[in-house]
Short mmCIF file of N, CA and C in Angstrom, two decimals:
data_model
loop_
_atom_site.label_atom_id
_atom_site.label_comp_id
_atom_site.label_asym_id
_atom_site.label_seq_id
_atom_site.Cartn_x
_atom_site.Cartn_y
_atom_site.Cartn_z
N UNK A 383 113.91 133.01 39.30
CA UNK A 383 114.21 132.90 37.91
C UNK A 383 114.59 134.27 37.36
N UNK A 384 115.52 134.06 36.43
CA UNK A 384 115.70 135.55 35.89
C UNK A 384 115.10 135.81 34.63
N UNK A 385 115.08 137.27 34.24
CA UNK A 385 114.61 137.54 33.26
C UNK A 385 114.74 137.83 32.00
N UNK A 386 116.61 137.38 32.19
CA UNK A 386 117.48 137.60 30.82
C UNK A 386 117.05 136.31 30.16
N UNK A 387 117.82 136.26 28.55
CA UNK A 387 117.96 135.22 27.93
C UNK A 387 118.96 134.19 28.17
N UNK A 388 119.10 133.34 28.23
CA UNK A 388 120.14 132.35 29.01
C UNK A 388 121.07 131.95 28.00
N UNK A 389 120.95 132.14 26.60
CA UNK A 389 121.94 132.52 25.83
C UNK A 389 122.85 133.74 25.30
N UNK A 390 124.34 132.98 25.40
CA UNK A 390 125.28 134.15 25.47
C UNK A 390 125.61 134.91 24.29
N UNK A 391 124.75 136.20 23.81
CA UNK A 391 124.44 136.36 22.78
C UNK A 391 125.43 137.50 22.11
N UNK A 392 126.83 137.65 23.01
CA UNK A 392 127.90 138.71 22.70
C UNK A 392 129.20 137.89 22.00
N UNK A 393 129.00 136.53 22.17
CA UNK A 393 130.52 136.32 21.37
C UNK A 393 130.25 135.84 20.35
N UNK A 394 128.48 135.51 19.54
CA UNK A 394 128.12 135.29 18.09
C UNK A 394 128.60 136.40 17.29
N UNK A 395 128.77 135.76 15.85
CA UNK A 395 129.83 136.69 15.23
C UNK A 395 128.83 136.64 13.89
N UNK A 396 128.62 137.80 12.64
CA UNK A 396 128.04 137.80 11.97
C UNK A 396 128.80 136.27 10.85
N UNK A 397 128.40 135.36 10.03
CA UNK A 397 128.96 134.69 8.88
C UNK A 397 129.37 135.49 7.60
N UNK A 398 130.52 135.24 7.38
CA UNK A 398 130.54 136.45 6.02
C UNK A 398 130.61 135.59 4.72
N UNK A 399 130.34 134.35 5.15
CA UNK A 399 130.02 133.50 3.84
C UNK A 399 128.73 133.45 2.92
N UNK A 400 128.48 133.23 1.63
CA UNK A 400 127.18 133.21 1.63
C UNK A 400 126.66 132.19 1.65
N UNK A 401 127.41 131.14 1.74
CA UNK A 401 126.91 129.75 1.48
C UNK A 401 125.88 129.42 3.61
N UNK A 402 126.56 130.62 4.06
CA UNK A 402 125.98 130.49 5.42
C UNK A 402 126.64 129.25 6.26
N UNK A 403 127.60 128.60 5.80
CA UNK A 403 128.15 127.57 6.17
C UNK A 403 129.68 128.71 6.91
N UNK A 404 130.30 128.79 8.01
CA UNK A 404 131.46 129.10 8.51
C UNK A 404 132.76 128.62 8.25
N UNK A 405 132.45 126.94 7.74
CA UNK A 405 134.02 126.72 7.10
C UNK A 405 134.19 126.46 5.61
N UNK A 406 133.25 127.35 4.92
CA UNK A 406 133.60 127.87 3.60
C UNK A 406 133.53 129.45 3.34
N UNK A 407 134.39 129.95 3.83
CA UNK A 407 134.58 131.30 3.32
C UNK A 407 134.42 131.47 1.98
N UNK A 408 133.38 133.12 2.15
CA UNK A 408 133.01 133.48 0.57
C UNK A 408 134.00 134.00 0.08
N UNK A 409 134.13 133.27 -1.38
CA UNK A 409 135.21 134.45 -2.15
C UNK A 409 135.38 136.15 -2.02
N UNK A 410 136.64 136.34 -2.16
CA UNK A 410 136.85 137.99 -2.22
C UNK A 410 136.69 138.26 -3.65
N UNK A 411 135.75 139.00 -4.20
CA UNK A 411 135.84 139.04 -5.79
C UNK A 411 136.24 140.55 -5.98
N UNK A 412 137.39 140.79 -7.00
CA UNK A 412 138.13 141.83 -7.59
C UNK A 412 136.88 143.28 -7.17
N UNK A 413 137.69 144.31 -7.31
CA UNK A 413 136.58 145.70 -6.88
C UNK A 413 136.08 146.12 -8.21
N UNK A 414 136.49 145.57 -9.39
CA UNK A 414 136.21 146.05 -10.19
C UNK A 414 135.68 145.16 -11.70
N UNK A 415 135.66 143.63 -10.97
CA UNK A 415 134.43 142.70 -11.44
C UNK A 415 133.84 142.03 -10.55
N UNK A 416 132.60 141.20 -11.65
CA UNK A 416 131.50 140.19 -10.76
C UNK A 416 132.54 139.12 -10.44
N UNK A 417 131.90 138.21 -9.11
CA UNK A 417 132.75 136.93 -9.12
C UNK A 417 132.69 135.57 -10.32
N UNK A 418 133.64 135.75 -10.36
CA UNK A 418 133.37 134.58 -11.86
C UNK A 418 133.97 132.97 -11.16
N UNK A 419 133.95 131.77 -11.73
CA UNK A 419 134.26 130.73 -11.70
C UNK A 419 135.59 130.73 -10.77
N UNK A 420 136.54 130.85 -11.22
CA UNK A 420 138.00 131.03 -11.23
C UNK A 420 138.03 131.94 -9.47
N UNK A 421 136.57 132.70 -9.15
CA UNK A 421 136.97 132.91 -7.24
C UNK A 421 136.41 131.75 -6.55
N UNK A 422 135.36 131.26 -7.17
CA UNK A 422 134.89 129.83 -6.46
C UNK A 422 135.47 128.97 -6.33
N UNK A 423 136.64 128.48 -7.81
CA UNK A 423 137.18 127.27 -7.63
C UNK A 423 139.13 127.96 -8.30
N UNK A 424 139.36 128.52 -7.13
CA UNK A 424 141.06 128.92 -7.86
C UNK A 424 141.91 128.14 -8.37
N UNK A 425 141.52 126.55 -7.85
CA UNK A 425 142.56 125.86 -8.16
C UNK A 425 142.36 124.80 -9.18
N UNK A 426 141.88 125.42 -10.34
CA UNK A 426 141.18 124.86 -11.43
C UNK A 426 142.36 124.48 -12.68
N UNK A 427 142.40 123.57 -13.47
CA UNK A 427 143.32 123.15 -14.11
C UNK A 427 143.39 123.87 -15.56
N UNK A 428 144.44 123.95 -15.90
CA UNK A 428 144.80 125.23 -17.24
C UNK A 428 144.44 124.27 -18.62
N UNK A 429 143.13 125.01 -18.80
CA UNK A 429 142.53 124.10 -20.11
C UNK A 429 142.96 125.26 -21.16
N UNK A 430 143.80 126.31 -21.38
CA UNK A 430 144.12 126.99 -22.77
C UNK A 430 144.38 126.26 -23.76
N UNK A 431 145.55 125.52 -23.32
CA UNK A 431 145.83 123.74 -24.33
C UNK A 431 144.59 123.68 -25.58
N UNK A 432 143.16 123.50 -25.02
CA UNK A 432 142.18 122.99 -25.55
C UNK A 432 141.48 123.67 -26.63
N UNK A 433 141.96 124.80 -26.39
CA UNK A 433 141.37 125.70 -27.47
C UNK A 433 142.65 126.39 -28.46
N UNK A 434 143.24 125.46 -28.81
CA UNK A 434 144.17 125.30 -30.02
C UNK A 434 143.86 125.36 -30.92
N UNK A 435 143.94 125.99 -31.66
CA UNK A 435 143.15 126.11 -33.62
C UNK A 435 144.17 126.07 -34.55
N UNK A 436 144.28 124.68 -35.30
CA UNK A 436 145.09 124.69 -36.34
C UNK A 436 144.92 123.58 -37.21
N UNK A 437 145.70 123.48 -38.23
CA UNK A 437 145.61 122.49 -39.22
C UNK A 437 145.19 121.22 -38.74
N UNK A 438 145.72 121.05 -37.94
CA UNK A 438 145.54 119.59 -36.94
C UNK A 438 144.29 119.29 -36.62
N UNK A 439 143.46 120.49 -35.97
CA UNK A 439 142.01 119.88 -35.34
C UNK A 439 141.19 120.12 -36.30
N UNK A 440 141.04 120.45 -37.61
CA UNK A 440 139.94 120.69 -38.60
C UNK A 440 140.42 119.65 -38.92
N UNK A 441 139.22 118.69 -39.05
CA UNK A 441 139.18 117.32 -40.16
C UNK A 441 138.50 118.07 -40.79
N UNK A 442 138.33 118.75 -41.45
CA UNK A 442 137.37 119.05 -43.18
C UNK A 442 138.66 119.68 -43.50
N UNK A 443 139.40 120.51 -43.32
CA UNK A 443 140.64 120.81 -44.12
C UNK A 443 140.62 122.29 -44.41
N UNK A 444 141.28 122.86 -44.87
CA UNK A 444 141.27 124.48 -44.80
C UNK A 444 140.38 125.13 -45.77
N UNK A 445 140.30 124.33 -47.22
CA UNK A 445 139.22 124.58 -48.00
C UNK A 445 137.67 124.20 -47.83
N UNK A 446 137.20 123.63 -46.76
CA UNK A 446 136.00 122.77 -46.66
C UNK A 446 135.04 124.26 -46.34
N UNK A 447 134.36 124.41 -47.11
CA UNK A 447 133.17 125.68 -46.78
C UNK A 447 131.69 125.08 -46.21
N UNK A 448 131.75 125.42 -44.64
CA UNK A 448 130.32 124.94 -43.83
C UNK A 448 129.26 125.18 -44.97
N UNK A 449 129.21 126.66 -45.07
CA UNK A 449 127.81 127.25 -46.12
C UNK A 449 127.33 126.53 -46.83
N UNK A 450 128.44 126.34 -47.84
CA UNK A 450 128.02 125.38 -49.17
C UNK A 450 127.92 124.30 -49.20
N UNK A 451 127.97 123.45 -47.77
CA UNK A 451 128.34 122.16 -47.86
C UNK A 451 126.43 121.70 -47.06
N UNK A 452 126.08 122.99 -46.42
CA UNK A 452 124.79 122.93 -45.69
C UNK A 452 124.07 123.06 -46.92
N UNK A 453 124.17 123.94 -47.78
CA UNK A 453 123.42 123.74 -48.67
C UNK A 453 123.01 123.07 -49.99
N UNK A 454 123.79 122.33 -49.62
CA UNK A 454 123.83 120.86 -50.39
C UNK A 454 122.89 119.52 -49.08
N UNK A 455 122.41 120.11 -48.03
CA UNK A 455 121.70 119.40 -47.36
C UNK A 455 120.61 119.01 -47.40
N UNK A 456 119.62 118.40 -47.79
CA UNK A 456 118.47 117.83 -47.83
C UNK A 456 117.60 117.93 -46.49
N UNK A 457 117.31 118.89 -46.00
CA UNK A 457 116.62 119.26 -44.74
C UNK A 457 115.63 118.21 -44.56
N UNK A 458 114.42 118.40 -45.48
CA UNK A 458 113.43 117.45 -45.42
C UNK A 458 113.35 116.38 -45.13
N UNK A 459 114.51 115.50 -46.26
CA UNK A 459 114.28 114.40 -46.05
C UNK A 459 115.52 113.68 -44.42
N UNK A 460 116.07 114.96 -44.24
CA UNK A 460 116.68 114.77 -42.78
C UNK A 460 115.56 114.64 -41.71
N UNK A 461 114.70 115.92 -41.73
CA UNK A 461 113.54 115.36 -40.80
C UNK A 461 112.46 114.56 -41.08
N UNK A 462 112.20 113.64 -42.05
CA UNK A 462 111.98 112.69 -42.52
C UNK A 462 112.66 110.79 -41.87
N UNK A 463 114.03 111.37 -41.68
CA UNK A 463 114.70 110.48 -41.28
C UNK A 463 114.82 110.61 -39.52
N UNK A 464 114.62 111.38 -39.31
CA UNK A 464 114.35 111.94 -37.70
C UNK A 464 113.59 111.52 -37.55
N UNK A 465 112.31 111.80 -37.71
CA UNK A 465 111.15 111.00 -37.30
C UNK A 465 110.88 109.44 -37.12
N UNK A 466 111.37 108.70 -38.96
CA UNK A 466 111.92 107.88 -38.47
C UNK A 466 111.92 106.85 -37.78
N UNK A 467 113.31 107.76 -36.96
CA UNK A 467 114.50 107.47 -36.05
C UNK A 467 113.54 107.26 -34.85
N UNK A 468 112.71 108.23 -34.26
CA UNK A 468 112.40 108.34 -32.87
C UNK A 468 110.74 108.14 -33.31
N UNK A 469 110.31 107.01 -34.26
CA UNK A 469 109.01 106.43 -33.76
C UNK A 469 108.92 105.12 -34.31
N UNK A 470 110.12 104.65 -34.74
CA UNK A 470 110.14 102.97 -35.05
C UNK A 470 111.04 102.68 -33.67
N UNK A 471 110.06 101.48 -33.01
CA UNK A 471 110.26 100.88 -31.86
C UNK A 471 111.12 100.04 -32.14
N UNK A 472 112.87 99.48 -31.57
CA UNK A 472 113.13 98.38 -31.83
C UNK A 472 113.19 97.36 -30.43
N UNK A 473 113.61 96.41 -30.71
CA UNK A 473 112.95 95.39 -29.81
C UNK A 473 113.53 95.08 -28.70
N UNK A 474 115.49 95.91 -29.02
CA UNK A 474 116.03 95.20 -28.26
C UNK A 474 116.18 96.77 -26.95
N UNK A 475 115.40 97.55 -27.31
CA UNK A 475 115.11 99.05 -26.90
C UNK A 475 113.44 99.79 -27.31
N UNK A 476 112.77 98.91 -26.71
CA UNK A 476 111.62 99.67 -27.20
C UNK A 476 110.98 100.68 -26.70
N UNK A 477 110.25 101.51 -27.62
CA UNK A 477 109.72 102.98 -27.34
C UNK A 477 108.92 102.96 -26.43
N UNK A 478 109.08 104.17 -25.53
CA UNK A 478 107.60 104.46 -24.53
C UNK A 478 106.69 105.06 -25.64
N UNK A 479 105.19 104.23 -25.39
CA UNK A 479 104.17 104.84 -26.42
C UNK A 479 104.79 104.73 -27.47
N UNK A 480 105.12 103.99 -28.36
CA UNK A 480 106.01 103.79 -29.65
C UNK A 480 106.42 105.52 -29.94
N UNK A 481 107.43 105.99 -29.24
CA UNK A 481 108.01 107.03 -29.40
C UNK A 481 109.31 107.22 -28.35
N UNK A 482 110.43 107.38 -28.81
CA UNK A 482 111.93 107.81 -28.28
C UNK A 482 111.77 109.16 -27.81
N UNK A 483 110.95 109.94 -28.06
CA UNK A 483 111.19 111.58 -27.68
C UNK A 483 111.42 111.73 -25.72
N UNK A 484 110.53 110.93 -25.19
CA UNK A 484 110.99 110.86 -24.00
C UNK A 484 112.20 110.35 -23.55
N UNK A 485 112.91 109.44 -23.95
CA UNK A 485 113.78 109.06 -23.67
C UNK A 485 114.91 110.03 -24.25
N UNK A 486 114.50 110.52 -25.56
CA UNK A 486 115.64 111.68 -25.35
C UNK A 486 115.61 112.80 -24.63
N UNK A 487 114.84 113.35 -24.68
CA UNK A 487 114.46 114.42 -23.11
C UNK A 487 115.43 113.92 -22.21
N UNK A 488 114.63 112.85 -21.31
CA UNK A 488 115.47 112.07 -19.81
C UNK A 488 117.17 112.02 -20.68
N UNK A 489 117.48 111.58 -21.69
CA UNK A 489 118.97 111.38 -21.59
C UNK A 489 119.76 112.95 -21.31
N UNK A 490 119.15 113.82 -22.88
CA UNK A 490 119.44 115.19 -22.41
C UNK A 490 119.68 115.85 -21.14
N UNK A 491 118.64 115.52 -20.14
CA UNK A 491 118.45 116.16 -19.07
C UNK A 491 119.70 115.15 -18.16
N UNK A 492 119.91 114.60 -18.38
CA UNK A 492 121.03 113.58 -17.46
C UNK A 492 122.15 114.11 -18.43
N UNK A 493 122.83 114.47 -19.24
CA UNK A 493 123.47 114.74 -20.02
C UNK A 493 123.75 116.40 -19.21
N UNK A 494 122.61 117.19 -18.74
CA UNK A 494 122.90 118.00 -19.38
C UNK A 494 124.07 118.44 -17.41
#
């Protein structure tokens, strides 16, 4: 018997991926930033389109002021109506423990 290892341990090659997987090569990221989205996935679809700002996508209109319009809000009786919302059981959806808060959690978290 011999006393070497019986594996051929000169033509293993270091992985330069990090995923440690060999047929996903790691991105090359720029010398002079972090890797962002755009080295992981290059062939990502041109959403600039989406962030269009104009007359068109404001439904409140060019005069509509957030500030003043919040403060015309009734906080209280908003969380008043929140509450509510998430501790009247209805029948055709009823509450765990006559309370929705879990179920919004779980949706959130599936949402998120």
């Amino acid at each position: 018997m011999s006393d070497s290892c019986p594996v051929a341990h000169e033509g293993n090659t270091r992985s330069t991926s990090e995923s440690e997987n060999p047929a996903i090569p790691s991105p090359t990221p720029a010398a002079h930033r972090p890797r962002t989205n755009r080295d992981w996935w290059p062939n990502q679809p041109e959403l600039s389109v989406l962030h269009a700002h104009t007359s068109k996508s404001n439904p409140m209109g060019e005069d509509f002021d957030y500030a003043e319009e919040f403060a015309k809000l009734d906080v209280e009786a908003l969380k008043r109506d929140v509450i509510d919302l998430m501790t009247t059981s209805q029948d055709w959806w009823p509450a765990d423990y006559g309370h929705y808060g879990g179920l919004f959690i779980r949706m959130s978290w599936h949402a998120a």
